[in-house]
Amino acid sequence: MGTPAACLFDLDGVLLDTEPLQALAWQEAAIHFGCALDASQLLSLRGRRRPDCAEQVCHWIRTATGSSPGFGALLAVRQPLADRLLVAAPPMPGAEALVQRCLERGIPMALATSSARAAVERKAAPHPWLDLITVRVYGDDPELRGGKPSPEPFLLAAARLRAAPADCWAFEDSQAGLQAAVTAGCRVFALVPDLAAGAALTVPEGVTVLRSLKEVAL
């Protein structure tokens, strides 16, 4: 695989196994307002910032029921559910070992996540190994001009590491994240451990598909 100038990691679904829990929280919130979301809708929310997801779910609720709860009302129902669920998310297989190898080999790392800073802090609290990734781009980063599928999260992460995006490896699991990383010009790895979810994922040309982070040779 060679050696990258830096590794840029998504968080949800790449380092922590949060995606099923995120989907459950969105589903429960939507049902509260009379709209059950299907599997393809839930998959399309992966990798996107919470405000963008909330806007999309409000649209689906309005389409299904004729009325929308409003952005704030939806998040008021959804966020307590997510907060309770996500603190129990385990690491993805091989994630902690890969981060440790990057540290040992002197490979700079950055987090490029759609999650807001406060949400990352809650999810990361049970996982002190995530503190090894000190450079972070959050979904609510004041310097971020656009969330995934915009390339901005990866471009900003690479810039903070003073690395050329083309020399960075980016690890993603969502359609929005893959588009962002490819557009940024990174070498991209798609983590697809779930064959059912992977069937709905369009992997761009040139992207390396991984079933587990244990497959990464560094």
mmCIF file with all atom_site columns, C-alpha atoms in Angstrom:
data_model
loop_
_atom_site.group_PDB
_atom_site.id
_atom_site.type_symbol
_atom_site.label_atom_id
_atom_site.label_alt_id
_atom_site.label_comp_id
_atom_site.label_asym_id
_atom_site.label_entity_id
_atom_site.label_seq_id
_atom_site.pdbx_PDB_ins_code
_atom_site.Cartn_x
_atom_site.Cartn_y
_atom_site.Cartn_z
_atom_site.occupancy
_atom_site.B_iso_or_equiv
_atom_site.pdbx_formal_charge
_atom_site.auth_seq_id
_atom_site.auth_comp_id
_atom_site.auth_asym_id
_atom_site.auth_atom_id
_atom_site.pdbx_PDB_model_num
ATOM 1   C CA . MET A 1 1   ? 0.000   0.000  0.000  1.00 0.00 ? 1   MET A CA 1
ATOM 2   C CA . GLY A 1 2   ? 2.947   2.354  0.487  1.00 0.00 ? 2   GLY A CA 1
ATOM 3   C CA . THR A 1 3   ? 3.184   5.046  3.146  1.00 0.00 ? 3   THR A CA 1
ATOM 4   C CA . PRO A 1 4   ? 0.936   8.130  3.242  1.00 0.00 ? 4   PRO A CA 1
ATOM 5   C CA . ALA A 1 5   ? 1.996   11.640 4.196  1.00 0.00 ? 5   ALA A CA 1
ATOM 6   C CA . ALA A 1 6   ? -1.014  11.632 6.553  1.00 0.00 ? 6   ALA A CA 1
ATOM 7   C CA . CYS A 1 7   ? -4.139  9.656  7.379  1.00 0.00 ? 7   CYS A CA 1
ATOM 8   C CA . LEU A 1 8   ? -7.504  11.419 7.453  1.00 0.00 ? 8   LEU A CA 1
ATOM 9   C CA . PHE A 1 9   ? -10.213 9.527  9.318  1.00 0.00 ? 9   PHE A CA 1
ATOM 10  C CA . ASP A 1 10  ? -13.955 9.865  9.351  1.00 0.00 ? 10  ASP A CA 1
ATOM 11  C CA . LEU A 1 11  ? -15.301 8.995  12.802 1.00 0.00 ? 11  LEU A CA 1
ATOM 12  C CA . ASP A 1 12  ? -18.774 7.454  12.552 1.00 0.00 ? 12  ASP A CA 1
ATOM 13  C CA . GLY A 1 13  ? -18.642 4.073  10.857 1.00 0.00 ? 13  GLY A CA 1
ATOM 14  C CA . VAL A 1 14  ? -14.861 4.179  10.422 1.00 0.00 ? 14  VAL A CA 1
ATOM 15  C CA . LEU A 1 15  ? -13.325 4.508  13.886 1.00 0.00 ? 15  LEU A CA 1
ATOM 16  C CA . LEU A 1 16  ? -16.471 4.001  15.975 1.00 0.00 ? 16  LEU A CA 1
ATOM 17  C CA . ASP A 1 17  ? -19.389 1.696  15.182 1.00 0.00 ? 17  ASP A CA 1
ATOM 18  C CA . THR A 1 18  ? -22.011 4.408  15.576 1.00 0.00 ? 18  THR A CA 1
ATOM 19  C CA . GLU A 1 19  ? -23.871 4.282  12.260 1.00 0.00 ? 19  GLU A CA 1
ATOM 20  C CA . PRO A 1 20  ? -26.585 1.769  13.291 1.00 0.00 ? 20  PRO A CA 1
ATOM 21  C CA . LEU A 1 21  ? -27.176 3.824  16.435 1.00 0.00 ? 21  LEU A CA 1
ATOM 22  C CA . GLN A 1 22  ? -27.328 7.085  14.482 1.00 0.00 ? 22  GLN A CA 1
ATOM 23  C CA . ALA A 1 23  ? -29.864 5.532  12.130 1.00 0.00 ? 23  ALA A CA 1
ATOM 24  C CA . LEU A 1 24  ? -31.949 4.263  15.054 1.00 0.00 ? 24  LEU A CA 1
ATOM 25  C CA . ALA A 1 25  ? -32.088 7.748  16.578 1.00 0.00 ? 25  ALA A CA 1
ATOM 26  C CA . TRP A 1 26  ? -33.219 9.317  13.280 1.00 0.00 ? 26  TRP A CA 1
ATOM 27  C CA . GLN A 1 27  ? -35.776 6.566  12.773 1.00 0.00 ? 27  GLN A CA 1
ATOM 28  C CA . GLU A 1 28  ? -37.265 6.916  16.253 1.00 0.00 ? 28  GLU A CA 1
ATOM 29  C CA . ALA A 1 29  ? -37.463 10.689 15.897 1.00 0.00 ? 29  ALA A CA 1
ATOM 30  C CA . ALA A 1 30  ? -39.171 10.433 12.508 1.00 0.00 ? 30  ALA A CA 1
ATOM 31  C CA . ILE A 1 31  ? -41.664 7.872  13.825 1.00 0.00 ? 31  ILE A CA 1
ATOM 32  C CA . HIS A 1 32  ? -42.471 10.250 16.671 1.00 0.00 ? 32  HIS A CA 1
ATOM 33  C CA . PHE A 1 33  ? -43.763 12.633 13.991 1.00 0.00 ? 33  PHE A CA 1
ATOM 34  C CA . GLY A 1 34  ? -45.630 9.947  12.051 1.00 0.00 ? 34  GLY A CA 1
ATOM 35  C CA . CYS A 1 35  ? -43.089 8.949  9.395  1.00 0.00 ? 35  CYS A CA 1
ATOM 36  C CA . ALA A 1 36  ? -41.117 5.696  9.268  1.00 0.00 ? 36  ALA A CA 1
ATOM 37  C CA . LEU A 1 37  ? -37.931 5.953  7.200  1.00 0.00 ? 37  LEU A CA 1
ATOM 38  C CA . ASP A 1 38  ? -36.850 3.137  4.896  1.00 0.00 ? 38  ASP A CA 1
ATOM 39  C CA . ALA A 1 39  ? -33.372 1.620  4.714  1.00 0.00 ? 39  ALA A CA 1
ATOM 40  C CA . SER A 1 40  ? -32.301 3.640  1.677  1.00 0.00 ? 40  SER A CA 1
ATOM 41  C CA . GLN A 1 41  ? -33.310 6.905  3.333  1.00 0.00 ? 41  GLN A CA 1
ATOM 42  C CA . LEU A 1 42  ? -31.375 6.069  6.477  1.00 0.00 ? 42  LEU A CA 1
ATOM 43  C CA . LEU A 1 43  ? -28.296 5.105  4.451  1.00 0.00 ? 43  LEU A CA 1
ATOM 44  C CA . SER A 1 44  ? -28.419 8.406  2.588  1.00 0.00 ? 44  SER A CA 1
ATOM 45  C CA . LEU A 1 45  ? -28.019 10.269 5.895  1.00 0.00 ? 45  LEU A CA 1
ATOM 46  C CA . ARG A 1 46  ? -24.642 8.672  6.607  1.00 0.00 ? 46  ARG A CA 1
ATOM 47  C CA . GLY A 1 47  ? -21.654 10.974 6.604  1.00 0.00 ? 47  GLY A CA 1
ATOM 48  C CA . ARG A 1 48  ? -23.657 14.203 6.557  1.00 0.00 ? 48  ARG A CA 1
ATOM 49  C CA . ARG A 1 49  ? -23.785 16.958 9.170  1.00 0.00 ? 49  ARG A CA 1
ATOM 50  C CA . ARG A 1 50  ? -26.615 16.877 11.702 1.00 0.00 ? 50  ARG A CA 1
ATOM 51  C CA . PRO A 1 51  ? -28.273 20.095 10.420 1.00 0.00 ? 51  PRO A CA 1
ATOM 52  C CA . ASP A 1 52  ? -28.228 18.745 6.861  1.00 0.00 ? 52  ASP A CA 1
ATOM 53  C CA . CYS A 1 53  ? -29.718 15.444 8.034  1.00 0.00 ? 53  CYS A CA 1
ATOM 54  C CA . ALA A 1 54  ? -32.403 17.216 10.057 1.00 0.00 ? 54  ALA A CA 1
ATOM 55  C CA . GLU A 1 55  ? -33.403 19.316 7.051  1.00 0.00 ? 55  GLU A CA 1
ATOM 56  C CA . GLN A 1 56  ? -33.697 16.175 4.925  1.00 0.00 ? 56  GLN A CA 1
ATOM 57  C CA . VAL A 1 57  ? -35.728 14.263 7.540  1.00 0.00 ? 57  VAL A CA 1
ATOM 58  C CA . CYS A 1 58  ? -38.075 17.217 7.980  1.00 0.00 ? 58  CYS A CA 1
ATOM 59  C CA . HIS A 1 59  ? -38.641 17.147 4.220  1.00 0.00 ? 59  HIS A CA 1
ATOM 60  C CA . TRP A 1 60  ? -39.442 13.429 4.306  1.00 0.00 ? 60  TRP A CA 1
ATOM 61  C CA . ILE A 1 61  ? -41.859 13.917 7.213  1.00 0.00 ? 61  ILE A CA 1
ATOM 62  C CA . ARG A 1 62  ? -43.589 16.762 5.383  1.00 0.00 ? 62  ARG A CA 1
ATOM 63  C CA . THR A 1 63  ? -43.877 14.645 2.240  1.00 0.00 ? 63  THR A CA 1
ATOM 64  C CA . ALA A 1 64  ? -45.324 11.691 4.169  1.00 0.00 ? 64  ALA A CA 1
ATOM 65  C CA . THR A 1 65  ? -47.668 13.522 6.537  1.00 0.00 ? 65  THR A CA 1
ATOM 66  C CA . GLY A 1 66  ? -48.347 16.910 4.981  1.00 0.00 ? 66  GLY A CA 1
ATOM 67  C CA . SER A 1 67  ? -46.743 18.816 7.841  1.00 0.00 ? 67  SER A CA 1
ATOM 68  C CA . SER A 1 68  ? -43.239 19.264 9.198  1.00 0.00 ? 68  SER A CA 1
ATOM 69  C CA . PRO A 1 69  ? -42.241 19.337 12.880 1.00 0.00 ? 69  PRO A CA 1
ATOM 70  C CA . GLY A 1 70  ? -39.627 21.988 12.165 1.00 0.00 ? 70  GLY A CA 1
ATOM 71  C CA . PHE A 1 71  ? -35.893 21.715 12.511 1.00 0.00 ? 71  PHE A CA 1
ATOM 72  C CA . GLY A 1 72  ? -35.712 22.488 16.225 1.00 0.00 ? 72  GLY A CA 1
ATOM 73  C CA . ALA A 1 73  ? -38.617 20.229 17.224 1.00 0.00 ? 73  ALA A CA 1
ATOM 74  C CA . LEU A 1 74  ? -37.140 17.268 15.366 1.00 0.00 ? 74  LEU A CA 1
ATOM 75  C CA . LEU A 1 75  ? -33.715 17.664 16.983 1.00 0.00 ? 75  LEU A CA 1
ATOM 76  C CA . ALA A 1 76  ? -35.323 18.129 20.403 1.00 0.00 ? 76  ALA A CA 1
ATOM 77  C CA . VAL A 1 77  ? -36.716 14.600 20.057 1.00 0.00 ? 77  VAL A CA 1
ATOM 78  C CA . ARG A 1 78  ? -33.768 13.044 18.256 1.00 0.00 ? 78  ARG A CA 1
ATOM 79  C CA . GLN A 1 79  ? -30.800 14.388 20.211 1.00 0.00 ? 79  GLN A CA 1
ATOM 80  C CA . PRO A 1 80  ? -31.558 12.886 23.645 1.00 0.00 ? 80  PRO A CA 1
ATOM 81  C CA . LEU A 1 81  ? -32.019 9.511  21.926 1.00 0.00 ? 81  LEU A CA 1
ATOM 82  C CA . ALA A 1 82  ? -28.677 9.841  20.155 1.00 0.00 ? 82  ALA A CA 1
ATOM 83  C CA . ASP A 1 83  ? -26.869 10.993 23.297 1.00 0.00 ? 83  ASP A CA 1
ATOM 84  C CA . ARG A 1 84  ? -28.017 7.913  25.207 1.00 0.00 ? 84  ARG A CA 1
ATOM 85  C CA . LEU A 1 85  ? -27.211 5.492  22.408 1.00 0.00 ? 85  LEU A CA 1
ATOM 86  C CA . LEU A 1 86  ? -23.897 6.725  21.057 1.00 0.00 ? 86  LEU A CA 1
ATOM 87  C CA . VAL A 1 87  ? -21.846 6.583  24.257 1.00 0.00 ? 87  VAL A CA 1
ATOM 88  C CA . ALA A 1 88  ? -22.138 2.782  24.029 1.00 0.00 ? 88  ALA A CA 1
ATOM 89  C CA . ALA A 1 89  ? -20.685 2.573  20.507 1.00 0.00 ? 89  ALA A CA 1
ATOM 90  C CA . PRO A 1 90  ? -17.690 0.198  20.322 1.00 0.00 ? 90  PRO A CA 1
ATOM 91  C CA . PRO A 1 91  ? -14.596 0.759  18.180 1.00 0.00 ? 91  PRO A CA 1
ATOM 92  C CA . MET A 1 92  ? -14.654 -0.566 14.644 1.00 0.00 ? 92  MET A CA 1
ATOM 93  C CA . PRO A 1 93  ? -12.462 -3.688 14.326 1.00 0.00 ? 93  PRO A CA 1
ATOM 94  C CA . GLY A 1 94  ? -8.849  -2.694 13.793 1.00 0.00 ? 94  GLY A CA 1
ATOM 95  C CA . ALA A 1 95  ? -9.433  1.022  14.426 1.00 0.00 ? 95  ALA A CA 1
ATOM 96  C CA . GLU A 1 96  ? -7.454  1.406  17.640 1.00 0.00 ? 96  GLU A CA 1
ATOM 97  C CA . ALA A 1 97  ? -4.558  -0.692 16.294 1.00 0.00 ? 97  ALA A CA 1
ATOM 98  C CA . LEU A 1 98  ? -4.401  1.376  13.089 1.00 0.00 ? 98  LEU A CA 1
ATOM 99  C CA . VAL A 1 99  ? -4.286  4.647  15.007 1.00 0.00 ? 99  VAL A CA 1
ATOM 100 C CA . GLN A 1 100 ? -1.526  3.238  17.220 1.00 0.00 ? 100 GLN A CA 1
ATOM 101 C CA . ARG A 1 101 ? 0.483   2.146  14.154 1.00 0.00 ? 101 ARG A CA 1
ATOM 102 C CA . CYS A 1 102 ? 0.207   5.609  12.636 1.00 0.00 ? 102 CYS A CA 1
ATOM 103 C CA . LEU A 1 103 ? 1.539   7.073  15.881 1.00 0.00 ? 103 LEU A CA 1
ATOM 104 C CA . GLU A 1 104 ? 4.411   4.593  16.065 1.00 0.00 ? 104 GLU A CA 1
ATOM 105 C CA . ARG A 1 105 ? 5.406   5.240  12.444 1.00 0.00 ? 105 ARG A CA 1
ATOM 106 C CA . GLY A 1 106 ? 5.172   9.009  12.789 1.00 0.00 ? 106 GLY A CA 1
ATOM 107 C CA . ILE A 1 107 ? 2.317   9.333  10.297 1.00 0.00 ? 107 ILE A CA 1
ATOM 108 C CA . PRO A 1 108 ? 0.281   12.491 11.043 1.00 0.00 ? 108 PRO A CA 1
ATOM 109 C CA . MET A 1 109 ? -3.433  11.963 11.601 1.00 0.00 ? 109 MET A CA 1
ATOM 110 C CA . ALA A 1 110 ? -6.541  14.108 11.472 1.00 0.00 ? 110 ALA A CA 1
ATOM 111 C CA . LEU A 1 111 ? -10.214 13.576 12.101 1.00 0.00 ? 111 LEU A CA 1
ATOM 112 C CA . ALA A 1 112 ? -12.516 14.821 9.340  1.00 0.00 ? 112 ALA A CA 1
ATOM 113 C CA . THR A 1 113 ? -15.992 14.299 10.739 1.00 0.00 ? 113 THR A CA 1
ATOM 114 C CA . SER A 1 114 ? -19.457 15.681 10.107 1.00 0.00 ? 114 SER A CA 1
ATOM 115 C CA . SER A 1 115 ? -20.233 15.462 13.826 1.00 0.00 ? 115 SER A CA 1
ATOM 116 C CA . ALA A 1 116 ? -20.173 18.638 15.898 1.00 0.00 ? 116 ALA A CA 1
ATOM 117 C CA . ARG A 1 117 ? -17.426 19.088 18.485 1.00 0.00 ? 117 ARG A CA 1
ATOM 118 C CA . ALA A 1 118 ? -19.730 18.396 21.459 1.00 0.00 ? 118 ALA A CA 1
ATOM 119 C CA . ALA A 1 119 ? -21.045 15.214 19.861 1.00 0.00 ? 119 ALA A CA 1
ATOM 120 C CA . VAL A 1 120 ? -17.521 13.968 19.140 1.00 0.00 ? 120 VAL A CA 1
ATOM 121 C CA . GLU A 1 121 ? -16.468 14.636 22.708 1.00 0.00 ? 121 GLU A CA 1
ATOM 122 C CA . ARG A 1 122 ? -19.408 12.569 24.020 1.00 0.00 ? 122 ARG A CA 1
ATOM 123 C CA . LYS A 1 123 ? -18.770 9.661  21.655 1.00 0.00 ? 123 LYS A CA 1
ATOM 124 C CA . ALA A 1 124 ? -15.002 9.708  22.148 1.00 0.00 ? 124 ALA A CA 1
ATOM 125 C CA . ALA A 1 125 ? -15.047 9.952  25.957 1.00 0.00 ? 125 ALA A CA 1
ATOM 126 C CA . PRO A 1 126 ? -15.059 6.132  26.507 1.00 0.00 ? 126 PRO A CA 1
ATOM 127 C CA . HIS A 1 127 ? -12.197 5.738  23.999 1.00 0.00 ? 127 HIS A CA 1
ATOM 128 C CA . PRO A 1 128 ? -8.999  7.464  25.213 1.00 0.00 ? 128 PRO A CA 1
ATOM 129 C CA . TRP A 1 129 ? -7.064  6.131  22.194 1.00 0.00 ? 129 TRP A CA 1
ATOM 130 C CA . LEU A 1 130 ? -8.939  8.680  20.072 1.00 0.00 ? 130 LEU A CA 1
ATOM 131 C CA . ASP A 1 131 ? -7.042  11.408 21.942 1.00 0.00 ? 131 ASP A CA 1
ATOM 132 C CA . LEU A 1 132 ? -4.027  10.406 19.820 1.00 0.00 ? 132 LEU A CA 1
ATOM 133 C CA . ILE A 1 133 ? -5.733  12.208 16.914 1.00 0.00 ? 133 ILE A CA 1
ATOM 134 C CA . THR A 1 134 ? -5.207  15.793 17.995 1.00 0.00 ? 134 THR A CA 1
ATOM 135 C CA . VAL A 1 135 ? -5.929  17.557 14.678 1.00 0.00 ? 135 VAL A CA 1
ATOM 136 C CA . ARG A 1 136 ? -9.666  17.604 14.098 1.00 0.00 ? 136 ARG A CA 1
ATOM 137 C CA . VAL A 1 137 ? -12.158 19.108 11.686 1.00 0.00 ? 137 VAL A CA 1
ATOM 138 C CA . TYR A 1 138 ? -15.665 19.042 13.144 1.00 0.00 ? 138 TYR A CA 1
ATOM 139 C CA . GLY A 1 139 ? -18.964 19.532 11.379 1.00 0.00 ? 139 GLY A CA 1
ATOM 140 C CA . ASP A 1 140 ? -19.399 22.849 13.182 1.00 0.00 ? 140 ASP A CA 1
ATOM 141 C CA . ASP A 1 141 ? -15.797 23.965 12.655 1.00 0.00 ? 141 ASP A CA 1
ATOM 142 C CA . PRO A 1 142 ? -15.817 27.770 12.191 1.00 0.00 ? 142 PRO A CA 1
ATOM 143 C CA . GLU A 1 143 ? -13.326 27.460 9.313  1.00 0.00 ? 143 GLU A CA 1
ATOM 144 C CA . LEU A 1 144 ? -15.393 24.861 7.457  1.00 0.00 ? 144 LEU A CA 1
ATOM 145 C CA . ARG A 1 145 ? -17.103 26.304 4.393  1.00 0.00 ? 145 ARG A CA 1
ATOM 146 C CA . GLY A 1 146 ? -19.214 23.245 3.605  1.00 0.00 ? 146 GLY A CA 1
ATOM 147 C CA . GLY A 1 147 ? -19.939 19.771 4.903  1.00 0.00 ? 147 GLY A CA 1
ATOM 148 C CA . LYS A 1 148 ? -19.640 16.437 3.129  1.00 0.00 ? 148 LYS A CA 1
ATOM 149 C CA . PRO A 1 149 ? -20.158 15.715 0.204  1.00 0.00 ? 149 PRO A CA 1
ATOM 150 C CA . SER A 1 150 ? -18.173 18.942 -0.206 1.00 0.00 ? 150 SER A CA 1
ATOM 151 C CA . PRO A 1 151 ? -14.416 18.208 -0.168 1.00 0.00 ? 151 PRO A CA 1
ATOM 152 C CA . GLU A 1 152 ? -13.871 20.984 2.385  1.00 0.00 ? 152 GLU A CA 1
ATOM 153 C CA . PRO A 1 153 ? -13.528 18.743 5.492  1.00 0.00 ? 153 PRO A CA 1
ATOM 154 C CA . PHE A 1 154 ? -10.659 16.789 3.919  1.00 0.00 ? 154 PHE A CA 1
ATOM 155 C CA . LEU A 1 155 ? -9.019  19.825 2.355  1.00 0.00 ? 155 LEU A CA 1
ATOM 156 C CA . LEU A 1 156 ? -9.073  21.609 5.708  1.00 0.00 ? 156 LEU A CA 1
ATOM 157 C CA . ALA A 1 157 ? -7.743  18.538 7.551  1.00 0.00 ? 157 ALA A CA 1
ATOM 158 C CA . ALA A 1 158 ? -4.877  18.154 5.070  1.00 0.00 ? 158 ALA A CA 1
ATOM 159 C CA . ALA A 1 159 ? -4.068  21.862 5.283  1.00 0.00 ? 159 ALA A CA 1
ATOM 160 C CA . ARG A 1 160 ? -3.869  21.716 9.074  1.00 0.00 ? 160 ARG A CA 1
ATOM 161 C CA . LEU A 1 161 ? -1.395  18.848 8.761  1.00 0.00 ? 161 LEU A CA 1
ATOM 162 C CA . ARG A 1 162 ? 0.510   20.766 6.074  1.00 0.00 ? 162 ARG A CA 1
ATOM 163 C CA . ALA A 1 163 ? 0.116   17.813 3.728  1.00 0.00 ? 163 ALA A CA 1
ATOM 164 C CA . ALA A 1 164 ? -0.924  17.719 0.087  1.00 0.00 ? 164 ALA A CA 1
ATOM 165 C CA . PRO A 1 165 ? -4.339  16.017 -0.211 1.00 0.00 ? 165 PRO A CA 1
ATOM 166 C CA . ALA A 1 166 ? -2.998  13.771 -2.997 1.00 0.00 ? 166 ALA A CA 1
ATOM 167 C CA . ASP A 1 167 ? -0.431  12.377 -0.528 1.00 0.00 ? 167 ASP A CA 1
ATOM 168 C CA . CYS A 1 168 ? -3.051  11.628 2.146  1.00 0.00 ? 168 CYS A CA 1
ATOM 169 C CA . TRP A 1 169 ? -5.055  8.481  2.748  1.00 0.00 ? 169 TRP A CA 1
ATOM 170 C CA . ALA A 1 170 ? -8.703  9.145  3.575  1.00 0.00 ? 170 ALA A CA 1
ATOM 171 C CA . PHE A 1 171 ? -10.885 6.532  5.273  1.00 0.00 ? 171 PHE A CA 1
ATOM 172 C CA . GLU A 1 172 ? -14.645 6.754  4.744  1.00 0.00 ? 172 GLU A CA 1
ATOM 173 C CA . ASP A 1 173 ? -17.786 4.627  4.879  1.00 0.00 ? 173 ASP A CA 1
ATOM 174 C CA . SER A 1 174 ? -20.576 6.796  3.453  1.00 0.00 ? 174 SER A CA 1
ATOM 175 C CA . GLN A 1 175 ? -21.573 8.001  0.011  1.00 0.00 ? 175 GLN A CA 1
ATOM 176 C CA . ALA A 1 176 ? -21.230 11.638 1.040  1.00 0.00 ? 176 ALA A CA 1
ATOM 177 C CA . GLY A 1 177 ? -17.854 10.984 2.644  1.00 0.00 ? 177 GLY A CA 1
ATOM 178 C CA . LEU A 1 178 ? -16.478 9.080  -0.332 1.00 0.00 ? 178 LEU A CA 1
ATOM 179 C CA . GLN A 1 179 ? -17.512 11.863 -2.678 1.00 0.00 ? 179 GLN A CA 1
ATOM 180 C CA . ALA A 1 180 ? -15.868 14.432 -0.412 1.00 0.00 ? 180 ALA A CA 1
ATOM 181 C CA . ALA A 1 181 ? -12.581 12.541 -0.141 1.00 0.00 ? 181 ALA A CA 1
ATOM 182 C CA . VAL A 1 182 ? -12.371 11.726 -3.853 1.00 0.00 ? 182 VAL A CA 1
ATOM 183 C CA . THR A 1 183 ? -13.109 15.323 -4.820 1.00 0.00 ? 183 THR A CA 1
ATOM 184 C CA . ALA A 1 184 ? -10.430 16.491 -2.392 1.00 0.00 ? 184 ALA A CA 1
ATOM 185 C CA . GLY A 1 185 ? -7.926  14.399 -4.340 1.00 0.00 ? 185 GLY A CA 1
ATOM 186 C CA . CYS A 1 186 ? -6.992  11.953 -1.582 1.00 0.00 ? 186 CYS A CA 1
ATOM 187 C CA . ARG A 1 187 ? -6.233  8.271  -1.945 1.00 0.00 ? 187 ARG A CA 1
ATOM 188 C CA . VAL A 1 188 ? -9.502  6.908  -0.625 1.00 0.00 ? 188 VAL A CA 1
ATOM 189 C CA . PHE A 1 189 ? -10.384 3.735  1.251  1.00 0.00 ? 189 PHE A CA 1
ATOM 190 C CA . ALA A 1 190 ? -14.048 2.737  1.585  1.00 0.00 ? 190 ALA A CA 1
ATOM 191 C CA . LEU A 1 191 ? -14.777 0.725  4.712  1.00 0.00 ? 191 LEU A CA 1
ATOM 192 C CA . VAL A 1 192 ? -17.673 -1.577 3.830  1.00 0.00 ? 192 VAL A CA 1
ATOM 193 C CA . PRO A 1 193 ? -17.992 -4.258 6.536  1.00 0.00 ? 193 PRO A CA 1
ATOM 194 C CA . ASP A 1 194 ? -21.758 -4.600 6.034  1.00 0.00 ? 194 ASP A CA 1
ATOM 195 C CA . LEU A 1 195 ? -22.554 -6.237 2.689  1.00 0.00 ? 195 LEU A CA 1
ATOM 196 C CA . ALA A 1 196 ? -26.184 -5.102 2.829  1.00 0.00 ? 196 ALA A CA 1
ATOM 197 C CA . ALA A 1 197 ? -25.184 -1.467 3.323  1.00 0.00 ? 197 ALA A CA 1
ATOM 198 C CA . GLY A 1 198 ? -22.415 -1.868 0.782  1.00 0.00 ? 198 GLY A CA 1
ATOM 199 C CA . ALA A 1 199 ? -24.883 -2.957 -1.864 1.00 0.00 ? 199 ALA A CA 1
ATOM 200 C CA . ALA A 1 200 ? -26.449 0.506  -1.706 1.00 0.00 ? 200 ALA A CA 1
ATOM 201 C CA . LEU A 1 201 ? -23.049 2.248  -1.846 1.00 0.00 ? 201 LEU A CA 1
ATOM 202 C CA . THR A 1 202 ? -21.620 3.429  -5.142 1.00 0.00 ? 202 THR A CA 1
ATOM 203 C CA . VAL A 1 203 ? -17.854 3.199  -4.798 1.00 0.00 ? 203 VAL A CA 1
ATOM 204 C CA . PRO A 1 204 ? -16.089 5.663  -7.121 1.00 0.00 ? 204 PRO A CA 1
ATOM 205 C CA . GLU A 1 205 ? -13.422 4.416  -9.475 1.00 0.00 ? 205 GLU A CA 1
ATOM 206 C CA . GLY A 1 206 ? -9.997  4.212  -7.893 1.00 0.00 ? 206 GLY A CA 1
ATOM 207 C CA . VAL A 1 207 ? -11.304 3.778  -4.340 1.00 0.00 ? 207 VAL A CA 1
ATOM 208 C CA . THR A 1 208 ? -9.978  0.752  -2.418 1.00 0.00 ? 208 THR A CA 1
ATOM 209 C CA . VAL A 1 209 ? -12.702 -1.252 -0.656 1.00 0.00 ? 209 VAL A CA 1
ATOM 210 C CA . LEU A 1 210 ? -11.916 -2.660 2.788  1.00 0.00 ? 210 LEU A CA 1
ATOM 211 C CA . ARG A 1 211 ? -14.003 -5.090 4.813  1.00 0.00 ? 211 ARG A CA 1
ATOM 212 C CA . SER A 1 212 ? -12.039 -4.154 7.934  1.00 0.00 ? 212 SER A CA 1
ATOM 213 C CA . LEU A 1 213 ? -9.363  -1.690 8.978  1.00 0.00 ? 213 LEU A CA 1
ATOM 214 C CA . LYS A 1 214 ? -7.313  -4.758 9.854  1.00 0.00 ? 214 LYS A CA 1
ATOM 215 C CA . GLU A 1 215 ? -6.612  -5.028 6.120  1.00 0.00 ? 215 GLU A CA 1
ATOM 216 C CA . VAL A 1 216 ? -4.656  -1.738 6.076  1.00 0.00 ? 216 VAL A CA 1
ATOM 217 C CA . ALA A 1 217 ? -0.939  -2.471 5.730  1.00 0.00 ? 217 ALA A CA 1
ATOM 218 C CA . LEU A 1 218 ? 1.232   0.179  7.370  1.00 0.00 ? 218 LEU A CA 1
#
